[in-house]
Coordinates of C-alpha atoms in Angstrom, one line a residue:
X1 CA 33.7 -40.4 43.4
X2 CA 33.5 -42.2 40.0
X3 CA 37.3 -42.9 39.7
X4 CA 38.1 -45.6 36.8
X5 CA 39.5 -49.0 38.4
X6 CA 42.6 -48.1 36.9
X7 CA 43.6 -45.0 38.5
X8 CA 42.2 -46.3 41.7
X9 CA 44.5 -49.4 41.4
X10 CA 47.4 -47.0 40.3
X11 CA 46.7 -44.7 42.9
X12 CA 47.2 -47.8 45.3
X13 CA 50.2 -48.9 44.5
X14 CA 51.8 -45.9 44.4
X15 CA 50.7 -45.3 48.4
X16 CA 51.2 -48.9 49.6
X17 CA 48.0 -50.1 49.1
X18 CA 47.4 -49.8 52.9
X19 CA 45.4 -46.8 53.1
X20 CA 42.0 -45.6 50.9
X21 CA 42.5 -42.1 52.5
X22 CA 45.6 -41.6 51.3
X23 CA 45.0 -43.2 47.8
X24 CA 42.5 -41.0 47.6
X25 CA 45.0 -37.6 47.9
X26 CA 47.2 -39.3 45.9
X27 CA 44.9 -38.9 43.4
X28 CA 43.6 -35.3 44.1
X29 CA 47.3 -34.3 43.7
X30 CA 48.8 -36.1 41.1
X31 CA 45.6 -36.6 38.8
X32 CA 42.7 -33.7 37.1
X33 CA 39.1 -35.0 38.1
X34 CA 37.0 -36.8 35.4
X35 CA 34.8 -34.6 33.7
X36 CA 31.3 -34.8 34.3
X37 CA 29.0 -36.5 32.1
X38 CA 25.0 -36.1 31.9
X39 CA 23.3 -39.3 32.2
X40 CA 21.5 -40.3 29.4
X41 CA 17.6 -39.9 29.6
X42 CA 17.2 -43.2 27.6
X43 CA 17.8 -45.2 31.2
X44 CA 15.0 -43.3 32.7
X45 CA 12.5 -45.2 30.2
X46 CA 11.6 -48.8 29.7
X47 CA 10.7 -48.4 25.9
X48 CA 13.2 -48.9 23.1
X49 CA 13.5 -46.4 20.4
X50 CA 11.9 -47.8 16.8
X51 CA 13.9 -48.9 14.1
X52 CA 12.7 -47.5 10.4
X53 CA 11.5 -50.4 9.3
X54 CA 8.9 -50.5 12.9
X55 CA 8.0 -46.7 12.3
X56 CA 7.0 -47.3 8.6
X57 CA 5.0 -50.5 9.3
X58 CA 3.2 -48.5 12.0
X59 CA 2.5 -45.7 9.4
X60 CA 1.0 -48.0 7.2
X61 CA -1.7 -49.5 9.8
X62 CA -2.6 -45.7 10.1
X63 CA -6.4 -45.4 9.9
X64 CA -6.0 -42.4 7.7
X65 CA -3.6 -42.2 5.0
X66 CA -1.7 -38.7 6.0
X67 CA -2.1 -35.9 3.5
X68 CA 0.4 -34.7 1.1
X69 CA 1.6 -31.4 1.0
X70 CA 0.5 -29.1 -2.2
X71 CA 3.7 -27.0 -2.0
X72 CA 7.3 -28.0 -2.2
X73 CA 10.7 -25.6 -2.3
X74 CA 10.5 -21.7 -1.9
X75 CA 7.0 -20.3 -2.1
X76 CA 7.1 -17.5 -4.8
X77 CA 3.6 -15.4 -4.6
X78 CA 1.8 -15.5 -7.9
X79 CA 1.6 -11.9 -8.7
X80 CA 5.5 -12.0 -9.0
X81 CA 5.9 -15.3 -11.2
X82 CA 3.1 -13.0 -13.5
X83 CA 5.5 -9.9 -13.8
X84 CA 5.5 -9.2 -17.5
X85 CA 8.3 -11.0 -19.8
X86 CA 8.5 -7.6 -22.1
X87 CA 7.0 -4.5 -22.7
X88 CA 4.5 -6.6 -25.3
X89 CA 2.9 -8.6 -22.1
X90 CA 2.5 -5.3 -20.1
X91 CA -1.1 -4.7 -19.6
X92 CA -3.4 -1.3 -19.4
X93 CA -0.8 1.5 -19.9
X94 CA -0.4 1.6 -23.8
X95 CA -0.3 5.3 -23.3
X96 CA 3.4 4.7 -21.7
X97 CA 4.5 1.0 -23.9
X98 CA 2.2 1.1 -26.6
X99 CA 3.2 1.8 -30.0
X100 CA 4.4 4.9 -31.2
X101 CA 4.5 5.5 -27.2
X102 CA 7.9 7.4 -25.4
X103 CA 9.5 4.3 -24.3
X104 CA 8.7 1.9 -27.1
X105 CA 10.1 4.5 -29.4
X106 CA 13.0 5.4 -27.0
X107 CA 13.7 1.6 -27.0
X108 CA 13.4 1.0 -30.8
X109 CA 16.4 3.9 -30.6
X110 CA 18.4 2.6 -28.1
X111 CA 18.1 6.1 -26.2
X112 CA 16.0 5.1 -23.0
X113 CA 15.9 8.4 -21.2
X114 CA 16.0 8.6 -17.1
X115 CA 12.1 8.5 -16.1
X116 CA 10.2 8.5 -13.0
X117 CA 7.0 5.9 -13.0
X118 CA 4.1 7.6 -10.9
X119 CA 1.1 5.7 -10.7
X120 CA -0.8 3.8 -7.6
X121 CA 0.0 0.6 -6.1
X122 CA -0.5 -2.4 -8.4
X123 CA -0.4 -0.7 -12.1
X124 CA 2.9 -2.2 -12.8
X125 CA 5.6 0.4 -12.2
X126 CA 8.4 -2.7 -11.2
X127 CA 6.6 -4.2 -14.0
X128 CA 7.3 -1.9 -16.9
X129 CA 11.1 -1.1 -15.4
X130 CA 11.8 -5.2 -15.7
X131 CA 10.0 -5.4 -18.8
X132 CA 12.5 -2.9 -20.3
X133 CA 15.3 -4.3 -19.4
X134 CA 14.4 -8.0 -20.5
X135 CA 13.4 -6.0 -24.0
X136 CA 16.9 -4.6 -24.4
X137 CA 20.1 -5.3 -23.9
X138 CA 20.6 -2.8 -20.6
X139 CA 21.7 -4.2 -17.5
X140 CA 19.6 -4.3 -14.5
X141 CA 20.1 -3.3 -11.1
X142 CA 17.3 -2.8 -8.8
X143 CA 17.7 -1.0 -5.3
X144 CA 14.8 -0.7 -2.7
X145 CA 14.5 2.7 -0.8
X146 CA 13.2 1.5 2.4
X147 CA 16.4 -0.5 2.9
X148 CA 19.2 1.2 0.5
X149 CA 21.1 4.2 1.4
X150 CA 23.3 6.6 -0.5
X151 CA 26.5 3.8 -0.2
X152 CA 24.2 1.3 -2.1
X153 CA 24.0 4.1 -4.9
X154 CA 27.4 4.3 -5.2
X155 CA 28.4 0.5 -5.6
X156 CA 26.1 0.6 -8.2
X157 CA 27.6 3.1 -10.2
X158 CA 30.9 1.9 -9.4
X159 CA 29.5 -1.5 -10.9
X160 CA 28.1 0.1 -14.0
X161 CA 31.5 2.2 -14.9
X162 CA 33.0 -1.6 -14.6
X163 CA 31.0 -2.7 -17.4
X164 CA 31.7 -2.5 -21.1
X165 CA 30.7 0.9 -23.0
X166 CA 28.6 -0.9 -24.9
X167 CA 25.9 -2.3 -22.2
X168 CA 24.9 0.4 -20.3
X169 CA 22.9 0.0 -16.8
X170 CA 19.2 0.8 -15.4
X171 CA 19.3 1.6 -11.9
X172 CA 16.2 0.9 -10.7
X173 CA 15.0 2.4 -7.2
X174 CA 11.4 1.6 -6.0
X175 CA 9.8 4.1 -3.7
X176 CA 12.0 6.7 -4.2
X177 CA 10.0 8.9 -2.5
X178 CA 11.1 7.7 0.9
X179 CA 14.7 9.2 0.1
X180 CA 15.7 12.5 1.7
X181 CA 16.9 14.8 -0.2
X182 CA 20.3 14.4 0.6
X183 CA 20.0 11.0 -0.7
X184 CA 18.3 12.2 -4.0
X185 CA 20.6 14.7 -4.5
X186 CA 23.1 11.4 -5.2
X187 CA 21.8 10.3 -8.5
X188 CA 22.3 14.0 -10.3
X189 CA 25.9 13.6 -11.5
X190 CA 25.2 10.0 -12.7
X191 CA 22.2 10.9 -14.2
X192 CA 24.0 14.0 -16.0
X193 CA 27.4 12.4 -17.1
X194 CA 25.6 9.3 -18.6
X195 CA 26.8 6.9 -16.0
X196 CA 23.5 5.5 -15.8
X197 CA 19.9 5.6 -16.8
X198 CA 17.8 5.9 -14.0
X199 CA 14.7 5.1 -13.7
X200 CA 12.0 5.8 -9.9
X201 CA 9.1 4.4 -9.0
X202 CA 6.6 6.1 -6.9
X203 CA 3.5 5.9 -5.5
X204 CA 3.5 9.8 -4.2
X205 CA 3.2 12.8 -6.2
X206 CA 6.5 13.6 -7.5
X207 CA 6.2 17.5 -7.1
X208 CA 5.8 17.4 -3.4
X209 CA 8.2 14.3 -2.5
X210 CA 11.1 14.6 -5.3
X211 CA 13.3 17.8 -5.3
X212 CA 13.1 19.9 -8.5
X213 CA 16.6 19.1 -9.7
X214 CA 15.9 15.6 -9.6
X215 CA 12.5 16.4 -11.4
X216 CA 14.4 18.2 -13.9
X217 CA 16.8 15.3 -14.9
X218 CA 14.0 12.9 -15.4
X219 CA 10.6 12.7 -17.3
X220 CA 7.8 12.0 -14.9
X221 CA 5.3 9.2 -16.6
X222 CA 2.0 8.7 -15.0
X223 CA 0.4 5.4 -14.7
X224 CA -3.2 4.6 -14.9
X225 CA -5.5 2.7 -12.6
X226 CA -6.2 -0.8 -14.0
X227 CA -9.8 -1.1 -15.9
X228 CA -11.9 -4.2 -15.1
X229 CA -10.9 -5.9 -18.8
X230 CA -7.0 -5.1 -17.9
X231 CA -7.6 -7.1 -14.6
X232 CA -9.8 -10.0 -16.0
X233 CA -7.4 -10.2 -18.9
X234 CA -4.2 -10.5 -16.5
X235 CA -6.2 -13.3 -14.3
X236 CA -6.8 -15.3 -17.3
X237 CA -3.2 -15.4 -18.2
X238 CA -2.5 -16.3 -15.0
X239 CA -4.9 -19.1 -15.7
X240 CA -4.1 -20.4 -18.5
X241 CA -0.3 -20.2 -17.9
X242 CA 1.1 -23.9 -16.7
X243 CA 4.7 -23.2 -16.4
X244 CA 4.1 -19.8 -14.2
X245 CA 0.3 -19.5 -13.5
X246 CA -1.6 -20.2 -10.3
X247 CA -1.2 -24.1 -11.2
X248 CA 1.9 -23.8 -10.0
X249 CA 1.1 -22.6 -6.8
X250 CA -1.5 -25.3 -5.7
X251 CA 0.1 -28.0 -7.4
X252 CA -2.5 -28.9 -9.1
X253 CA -4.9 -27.8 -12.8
X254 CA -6.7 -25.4 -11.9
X255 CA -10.7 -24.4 -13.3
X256 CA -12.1 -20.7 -12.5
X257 CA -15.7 -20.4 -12.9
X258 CA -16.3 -17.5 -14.9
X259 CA -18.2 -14.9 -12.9
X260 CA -15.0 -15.1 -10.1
X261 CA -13.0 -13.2 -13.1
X262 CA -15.7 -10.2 -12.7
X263 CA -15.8 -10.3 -8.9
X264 CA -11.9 -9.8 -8.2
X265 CA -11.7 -6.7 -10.9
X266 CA -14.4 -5.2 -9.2
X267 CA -13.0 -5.5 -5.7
X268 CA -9.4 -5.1 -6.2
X269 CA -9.6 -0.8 -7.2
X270 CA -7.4 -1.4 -10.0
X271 CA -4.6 -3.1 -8.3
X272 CA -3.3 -6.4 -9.9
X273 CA -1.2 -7.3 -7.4
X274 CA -4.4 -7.7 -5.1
X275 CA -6.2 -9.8 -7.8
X276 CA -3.6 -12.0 -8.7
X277 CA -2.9 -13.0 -4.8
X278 CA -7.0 -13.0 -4.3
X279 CA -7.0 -15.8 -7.2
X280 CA -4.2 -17.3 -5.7
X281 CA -5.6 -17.6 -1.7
X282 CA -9.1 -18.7 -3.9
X283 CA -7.1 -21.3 -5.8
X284 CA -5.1 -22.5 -2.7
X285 CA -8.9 -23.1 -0.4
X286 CA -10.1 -25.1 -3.9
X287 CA -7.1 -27.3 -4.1
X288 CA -7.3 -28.2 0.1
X289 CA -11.2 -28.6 -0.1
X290 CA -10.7 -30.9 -3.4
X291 CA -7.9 -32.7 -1.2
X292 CA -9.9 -33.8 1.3
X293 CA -12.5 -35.0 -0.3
X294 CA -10.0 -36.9 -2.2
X295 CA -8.6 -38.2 1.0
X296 CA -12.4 -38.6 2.2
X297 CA -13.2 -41.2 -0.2
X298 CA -10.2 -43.6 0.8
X299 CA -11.0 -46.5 2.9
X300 CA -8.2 -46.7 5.8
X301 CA -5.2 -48.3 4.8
X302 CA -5.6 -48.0 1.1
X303 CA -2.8 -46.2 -1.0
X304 CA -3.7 -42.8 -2.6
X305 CA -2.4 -44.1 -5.7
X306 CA -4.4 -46.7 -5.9
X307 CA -7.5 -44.8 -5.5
X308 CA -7.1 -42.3 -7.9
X309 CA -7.8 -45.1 -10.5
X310 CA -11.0 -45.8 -9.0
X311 CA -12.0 -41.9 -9.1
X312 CA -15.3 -41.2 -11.4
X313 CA -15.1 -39.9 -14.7
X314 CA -16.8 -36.1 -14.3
X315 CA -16.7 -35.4 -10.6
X316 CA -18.0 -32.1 -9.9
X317 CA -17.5 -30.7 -13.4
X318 CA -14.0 -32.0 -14.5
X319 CA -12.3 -35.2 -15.1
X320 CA -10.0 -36.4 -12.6
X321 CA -6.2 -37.1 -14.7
X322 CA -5.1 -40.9 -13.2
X323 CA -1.2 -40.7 -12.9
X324 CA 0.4 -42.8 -10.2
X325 CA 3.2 -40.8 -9.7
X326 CA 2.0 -37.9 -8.5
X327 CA -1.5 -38.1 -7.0
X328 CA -1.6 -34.3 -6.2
X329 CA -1.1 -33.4 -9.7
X330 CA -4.0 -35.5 -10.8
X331 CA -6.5 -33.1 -8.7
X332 CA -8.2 -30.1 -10.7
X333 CA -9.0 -27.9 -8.6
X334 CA -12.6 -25.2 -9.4
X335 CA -12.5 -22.0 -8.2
X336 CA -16.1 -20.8 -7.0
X337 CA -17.6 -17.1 -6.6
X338 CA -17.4 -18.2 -2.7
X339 CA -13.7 -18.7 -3.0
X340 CA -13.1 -15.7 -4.1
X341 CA -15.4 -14.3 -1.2
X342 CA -13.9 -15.9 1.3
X343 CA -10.6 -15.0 0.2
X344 CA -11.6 -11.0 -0.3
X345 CA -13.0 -11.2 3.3
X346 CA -13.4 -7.4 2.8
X347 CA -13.4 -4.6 0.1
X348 CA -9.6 -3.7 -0.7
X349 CA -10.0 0.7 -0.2
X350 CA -6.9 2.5 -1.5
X351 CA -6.9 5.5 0.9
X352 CA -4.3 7.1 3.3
X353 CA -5.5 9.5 5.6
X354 CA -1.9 11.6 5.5
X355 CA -1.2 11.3 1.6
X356 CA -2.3 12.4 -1.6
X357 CA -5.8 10.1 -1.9
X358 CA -6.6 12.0 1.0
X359 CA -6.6 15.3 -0.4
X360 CA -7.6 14.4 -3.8
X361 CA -11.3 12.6 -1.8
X362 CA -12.1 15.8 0.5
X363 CA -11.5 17.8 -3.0
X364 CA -14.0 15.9 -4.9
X365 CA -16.1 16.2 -1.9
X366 CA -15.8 19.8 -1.9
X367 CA -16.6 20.2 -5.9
X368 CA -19.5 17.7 -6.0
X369 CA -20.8 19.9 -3.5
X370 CA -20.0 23.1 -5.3
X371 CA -21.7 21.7 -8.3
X372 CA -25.3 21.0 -6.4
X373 CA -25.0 16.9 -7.2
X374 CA -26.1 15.5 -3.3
X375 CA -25.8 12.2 -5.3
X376 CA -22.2 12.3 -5.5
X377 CA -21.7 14.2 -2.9
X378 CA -22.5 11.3 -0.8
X379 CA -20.6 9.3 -2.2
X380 CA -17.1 10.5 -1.7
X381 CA -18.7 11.5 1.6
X382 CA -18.7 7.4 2.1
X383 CA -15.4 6.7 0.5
X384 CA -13.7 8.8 3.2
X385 CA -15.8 7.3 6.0
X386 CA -15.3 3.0 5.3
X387 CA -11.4 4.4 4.1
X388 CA -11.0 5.5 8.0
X389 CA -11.6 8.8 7.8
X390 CA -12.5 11.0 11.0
X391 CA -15.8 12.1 11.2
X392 CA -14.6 15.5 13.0
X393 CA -12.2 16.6 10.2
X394 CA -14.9 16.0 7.4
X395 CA -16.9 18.1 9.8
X396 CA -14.5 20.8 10.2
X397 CA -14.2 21.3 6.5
X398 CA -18.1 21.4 6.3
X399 CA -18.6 23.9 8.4
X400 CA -15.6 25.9 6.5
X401 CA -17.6 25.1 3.1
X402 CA -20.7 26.8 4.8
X403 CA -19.3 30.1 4.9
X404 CA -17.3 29.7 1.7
X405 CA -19.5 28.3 -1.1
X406 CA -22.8 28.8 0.4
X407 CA -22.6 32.2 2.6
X408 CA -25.1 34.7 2.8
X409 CA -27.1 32.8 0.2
X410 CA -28.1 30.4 3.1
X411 CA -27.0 32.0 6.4
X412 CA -28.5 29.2 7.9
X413 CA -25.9 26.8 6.4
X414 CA -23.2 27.4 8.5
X415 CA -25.6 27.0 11.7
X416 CA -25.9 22.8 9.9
X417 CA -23.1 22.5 9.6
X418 CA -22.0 23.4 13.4
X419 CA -24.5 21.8 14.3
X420 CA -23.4 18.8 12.1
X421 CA -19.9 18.8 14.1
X422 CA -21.1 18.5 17.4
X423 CA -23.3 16.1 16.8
X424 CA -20.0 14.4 15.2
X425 CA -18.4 14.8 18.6
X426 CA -21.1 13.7 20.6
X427 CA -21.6 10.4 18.7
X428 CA -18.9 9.2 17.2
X429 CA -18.4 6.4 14.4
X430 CA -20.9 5.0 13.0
X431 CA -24.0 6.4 14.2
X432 CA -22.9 10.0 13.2
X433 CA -22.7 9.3 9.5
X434 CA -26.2 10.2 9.1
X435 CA -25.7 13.5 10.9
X436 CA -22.7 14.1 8.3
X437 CA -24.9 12.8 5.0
X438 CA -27.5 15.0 6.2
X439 CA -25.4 18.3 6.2
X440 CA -23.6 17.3 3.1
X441 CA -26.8 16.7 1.3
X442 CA -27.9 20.2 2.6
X443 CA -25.2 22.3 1.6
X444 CA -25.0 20.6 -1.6
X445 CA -28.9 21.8 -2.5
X446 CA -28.2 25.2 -0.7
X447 CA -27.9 28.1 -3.2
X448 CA -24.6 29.0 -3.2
X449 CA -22.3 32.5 -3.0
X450 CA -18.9 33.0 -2.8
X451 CA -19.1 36.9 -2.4
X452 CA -18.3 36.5 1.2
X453 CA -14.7 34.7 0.3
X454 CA -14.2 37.3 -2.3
X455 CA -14.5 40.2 0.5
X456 CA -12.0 38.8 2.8
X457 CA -9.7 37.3 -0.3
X458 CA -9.5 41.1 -1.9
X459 CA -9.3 42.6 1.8
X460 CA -6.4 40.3 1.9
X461 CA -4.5 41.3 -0.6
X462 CA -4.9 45.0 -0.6
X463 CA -3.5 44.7 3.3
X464 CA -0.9 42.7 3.0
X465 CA 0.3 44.5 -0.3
X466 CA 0.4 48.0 1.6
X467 CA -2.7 49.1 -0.6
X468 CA -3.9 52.7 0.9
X469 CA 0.0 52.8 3.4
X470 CA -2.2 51.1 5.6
X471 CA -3.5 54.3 7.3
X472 CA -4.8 55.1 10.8
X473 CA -8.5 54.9 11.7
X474 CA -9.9 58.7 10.7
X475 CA -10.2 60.9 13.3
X476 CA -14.1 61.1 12.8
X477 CA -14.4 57.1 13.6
X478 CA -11.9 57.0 16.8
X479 CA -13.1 56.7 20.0
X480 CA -13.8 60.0 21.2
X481 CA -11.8 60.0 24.4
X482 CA -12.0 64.5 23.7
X483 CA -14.1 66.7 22.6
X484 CA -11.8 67.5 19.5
X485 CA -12.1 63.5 18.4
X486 CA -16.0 64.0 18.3
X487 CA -17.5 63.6 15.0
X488 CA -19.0 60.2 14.3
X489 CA -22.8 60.5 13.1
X490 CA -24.8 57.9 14.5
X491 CA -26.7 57.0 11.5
X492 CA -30.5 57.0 11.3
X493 CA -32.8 53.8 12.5
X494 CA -33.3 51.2 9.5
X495 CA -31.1 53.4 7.6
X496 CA -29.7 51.7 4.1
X497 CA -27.3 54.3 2.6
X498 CA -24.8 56.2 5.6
X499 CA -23.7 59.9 4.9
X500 CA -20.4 59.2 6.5
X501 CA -17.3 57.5 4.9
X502 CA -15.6 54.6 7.1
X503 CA -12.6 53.5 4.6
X504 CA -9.2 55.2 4.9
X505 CA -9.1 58.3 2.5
X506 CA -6.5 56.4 -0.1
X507 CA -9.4 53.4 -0.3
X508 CA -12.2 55.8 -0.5
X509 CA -14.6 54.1 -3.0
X510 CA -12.8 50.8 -2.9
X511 CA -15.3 47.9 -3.0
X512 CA -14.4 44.7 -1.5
X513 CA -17.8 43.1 -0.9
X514 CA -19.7 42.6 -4.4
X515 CA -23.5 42.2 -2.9
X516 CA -26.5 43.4 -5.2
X517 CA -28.1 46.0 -2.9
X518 CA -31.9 44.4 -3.4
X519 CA -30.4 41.4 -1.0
X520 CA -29.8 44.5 2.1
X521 CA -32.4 44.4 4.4

C-alpha cells in the first residue's frame, strides 16, 4: 500500500512479527495513511530537460535571428502622450484660450469660473480642462461619468475642503451628460458655496441633457470642429516631438512623407484624436515593414548588431543611425500615403442615428431643399445614408416635406414622394438610394408653397385656443335627419364663389387658407 520500511518494521515488532495481516491493522489503527502524491510526468519521458547554457547555444544555431520587439513597458496611445502641456499648446479653439479670451483672462485673474465644454469628439474638451490646471496652481481631480456616481462626488469635495484655502480644486467630470439628474443635482451646493470649480465635458447639447439649475451655475463654452491646418499642425508636433511623439511609440525615428499630413485631416472630420492614433497605426506598419527588411538582409546566424554596420548609407530615402546597443533604435521608419490608407481602412463619419448629428443632418436636408439647391440637397441626403441611416425614415420625412414646403404648388409631389417610400420598402439598402436622390432632387426643383401648412397651423391654434367657443355645426349644414334641419343649397355645377356660409357665426369671415383665387379651378 506504499508504507515506508520503517512503519512496516515498526508495525512488526509491535505484533510479533509473525503475521503480515495483522501488521497490517496495526497500522490502520494506530497510524493516518500517507498522503498521496502525483507522480511526476518527468518519468514518463526519456528526454532531459535543457540547462541554460544548452537552450542559448541552440538559439544561436537558429537559422533566423528572432525579431525584437518595438515596444517595451505600458503602451500609452499617442493621442494621450500629445494632450496639451498648457493652454499656449492648445490648438484651434482661440475663441475659448486665445488671448483676451474668457478663460485666459479668468486665468490671468485667478477667478476661473465653473464652465461646461461642449464640442464634438476630439476638439480637446479633456484637453483644455488639463491644460488649465497645469497653467495654474488649482488642483486637479478628474471623475469619469460612465463609471462615477454621486459617492465619488462627494469624496471629492470632502478632499478639496481638506486642502489649504489657498489651492483650490477643479473637479473635472467627462460626459456629464450620462448623469441623471439626481446625480447632477449633487454639484449645486459645491458649485454655489465655492467648494469647488467645476468644470463638464460634453459631447450632447447641454439644453436637452443638463438640467437648467445646473446650466445656470455654469457658463456653457462651445468647441469648434478642428480645421485641416489645426490637424496637420497637431500631427507635425507629434512628429517632431522625440521625448513624447509617435517615435516613442514605434521605437524608432520616424519620417512622414508629406502628402500623409493632408490625407489624415481630410479623413479624420475634425477629430484629433482619430488623426493622431491613424499616424500612430501608419507609424507602427512602417517600423514592422522596415524591421523585416532589416532582419531580411541578415545571413542566418549573424548578430543584428553586427549588421547594422554593414547597412548602406541612404536606404530608401534616410540614413540608417549605426549604434550597437540598440539595433531597433537605429531604424527610421517612412510613413507612406499607403500607410495611412491602410491604417484609415474606411472614412471615419461622426453620426448617431438617436443624437443631436442626427437631427442637425435631416435639418440641413430639409433647408437645402427649401432653398431649391438639388446640389446640396444630395449631399446631406448621402451623409445620412454611408452614416447608417434608414432609408424608410428619410422617406417618411420626404413625403411629410411634400405636403409642407411644396403643396399645392406641385400636387404631384407628394404622389414622388410615396411613391419614393415604397420603392424604399421594396428595395432596401443600397439599391434604393437612387429612388431616394431622385425624389429629393425633385422636390428640391418643385416650386414650393407653404400655404397649405399655414391653413392647418392657424386652424390649429384658433381650436385649440377656444377661438369662436368652438360652436356646433349650423343648423343649415347638419344632416337633415327632419324636415326642420333642411336648408343646405347644393351649389351650382363648376361653381367658384357659394352663396352659403359654412364657418361657425363667431368665425364668419375668418380666413385660414391664404390661396390667390386665379390658382381655383
Amino acid at each position: 500500500m506504499g508504507y515506508s520500511k520503517e512503519l512496516a518494521t515498526e508495525a512488526l515488532a509491535a505484533t510479533g512479527g509473525n503475521s503480515t495481516i495483522k501488521a497490517t491493522e496495526w497500522i490502520l489503527n494506530n497510524k493516518p495513511p500517507p498522503p498521496f502524491q502525483q507522480p511526476k510526468l518527468n518519468r514518463f519521458f526519456q528526454s532531459k530537460p535543457h540547462s541554460p547554457q544548452t537552450q542559448q547555444s541552440q538559439v544561436g544555431l537558429s537559422a533566423k535571428p528572432k525579431r525584437q520587439k518595438l515596444l517595451q513597458g505600458p503602451h500609452e496611445t499617442l493621442s494621450e502622450r500629445m494632450r496639451p502641456r498648457n493652454i499656449d499648446e492648445v490648438v484651434g479653439q482661440d475663441h475659448i484660450v486665445g488671448k483676451k479670451s474668457i478663460l485666459r483672462s479668468s486665468l490671468e485673474c485667478n477667478r476661473l469660473p465653473s464652465i461646461i465644454l461642449w464640442g464634438q469628439p476630439g476638439t480637446g474638451k479633456t484637453s483644455i480642462a488639463k491644460a488649465i490646471v497645469t497653467s495654474s496652481l488649482y488642483k486637479f481631480i478628474c471623475l469619469s461619468a460612465v463609471t462615477a456616481g454621486v459617492k465619488d462626488v462627494r469624496e471629492a469635495v470632502e478632499e478639496a475642503n481638506k486642502m489649504n484655502n489657498n489651492k483650490q480644486t477643479v473637479l473635472f467630470v467627462d460626459e456629464v451628460h450620462r448623469f441623471n439628474k439626481l446625480q447632477q443635482d449633487s454639484f449645486l451646493p459645491v458649485i454655489e458655496d465655492g467648494s469647488i470649480v467645476f468644470i463638464g465635458a460634453t459631447t450632447e447639447n447641454p439644453s436637452f441633457h443638463l438640467n437648467n439649475p445646473l446650466l445656470s451655475r455654469c457658463r456653457v463654452l462651445k468647441l469648434n470642429v478642428l480645421g485641416g491646418e489645426s490637424i496637420v499642425r497637431l500631427l507635425k508636433r507629434a512628429v517632431e516631438d522625440v521625448e513624447r511623439g509617435v517615435g516613442k511609440s514605434v521605437g524608432c525615428s520616424v519620417v512622414v512623407e508629406g502628402n500623409v499630413f493632408g490625407f489624415l485631416s481630410l479623413n479624420c472630420d475634425g477629430d484629433a484624436r482619430v488623426a493622431l492614433n491613424l499616424l500612430e497605426i501608419a507609424a507602427t506598419t512602417a517600423a514592422g515593414r522596415k524591421q523585416s527588411e532589416m532582419c531580411s538582409k541578415i545571413k542566418p546566424g549573424e548578430d543584428l548588431a553586427s549588421d547594422a554596420s554593414s547597412m548602406p548609407v541612404g536606404d530608401e530615402g534616410c540614413d540608417v543611425l549605426r549604434k550597437e546597443e540598440n539595433v531597433v533604435g537605429s531604424l527610421v521608419a517612412i510613413v507612406t500615403l499607403d500607410d495611412a490608407k491602410k491604417a484609415l481602412q474606411c472614412k471615419h463619419l461622426a453620426y448617431d442615428r438617436a443624437r443631436e448629428e442626427h437631427y442637425n443632418l435631416i435639418s440641413e436636408l430639409h433647408k437645402s431643399m427649401r432653398g431649391s439647391d438639388a446640389n446640396a440637397s444630395i449631399y446631406w441626403l448621402v451623409r445620412m445614408l454611408e452614416g447608417g441611416e434608414q432609408p424608410l425614415y428619410i422617406a417618411q420625412r420626404l413625403v411629410r416635406f411634400a405636403s409642407e414646403d411644396v403643396g399645392l404648388a406641385d400636387p404631384n409631389a407628394v404622389c414622388q414622394a410615396v411613391a419614393c417610400y415604397q420603392a424604399c420598402h421594396f428595395l432596401g439598402m443600397p439599391e434604393c438610394n437612387v429612388n431616394l436622390a431622385q425624389c429629393v432632387a425633385y422636390l428640391a426643383l418643385a416650386p414650393k408653397s407653404i400655404a397649405v401648412y399655414q391653413a392647418i397651423e392657424t386652424a390649429m391654434k384658433v381650436v385649440k385656443d377656444s377661438g369662436g367657443q368652438n360652436e356646433g355645426v349650423p343648423l343649415h349644414l347638419r344632416n337633415a335627419a327632419t324636415k326642420l334641419m333642411k336648408g343646405h343649397i347644393c351649389p351650382p355645377h363648376n361653381h367658384s364663389i357659394s352663396p352659403q356660409t359654412y364657418l361657425p357665426p363667431s368665425l364668419q369671415g375668418h380666413k385660414f387658407f391664404d390661396w390667390p383665387a386665379s390658382n381655383v379651378d
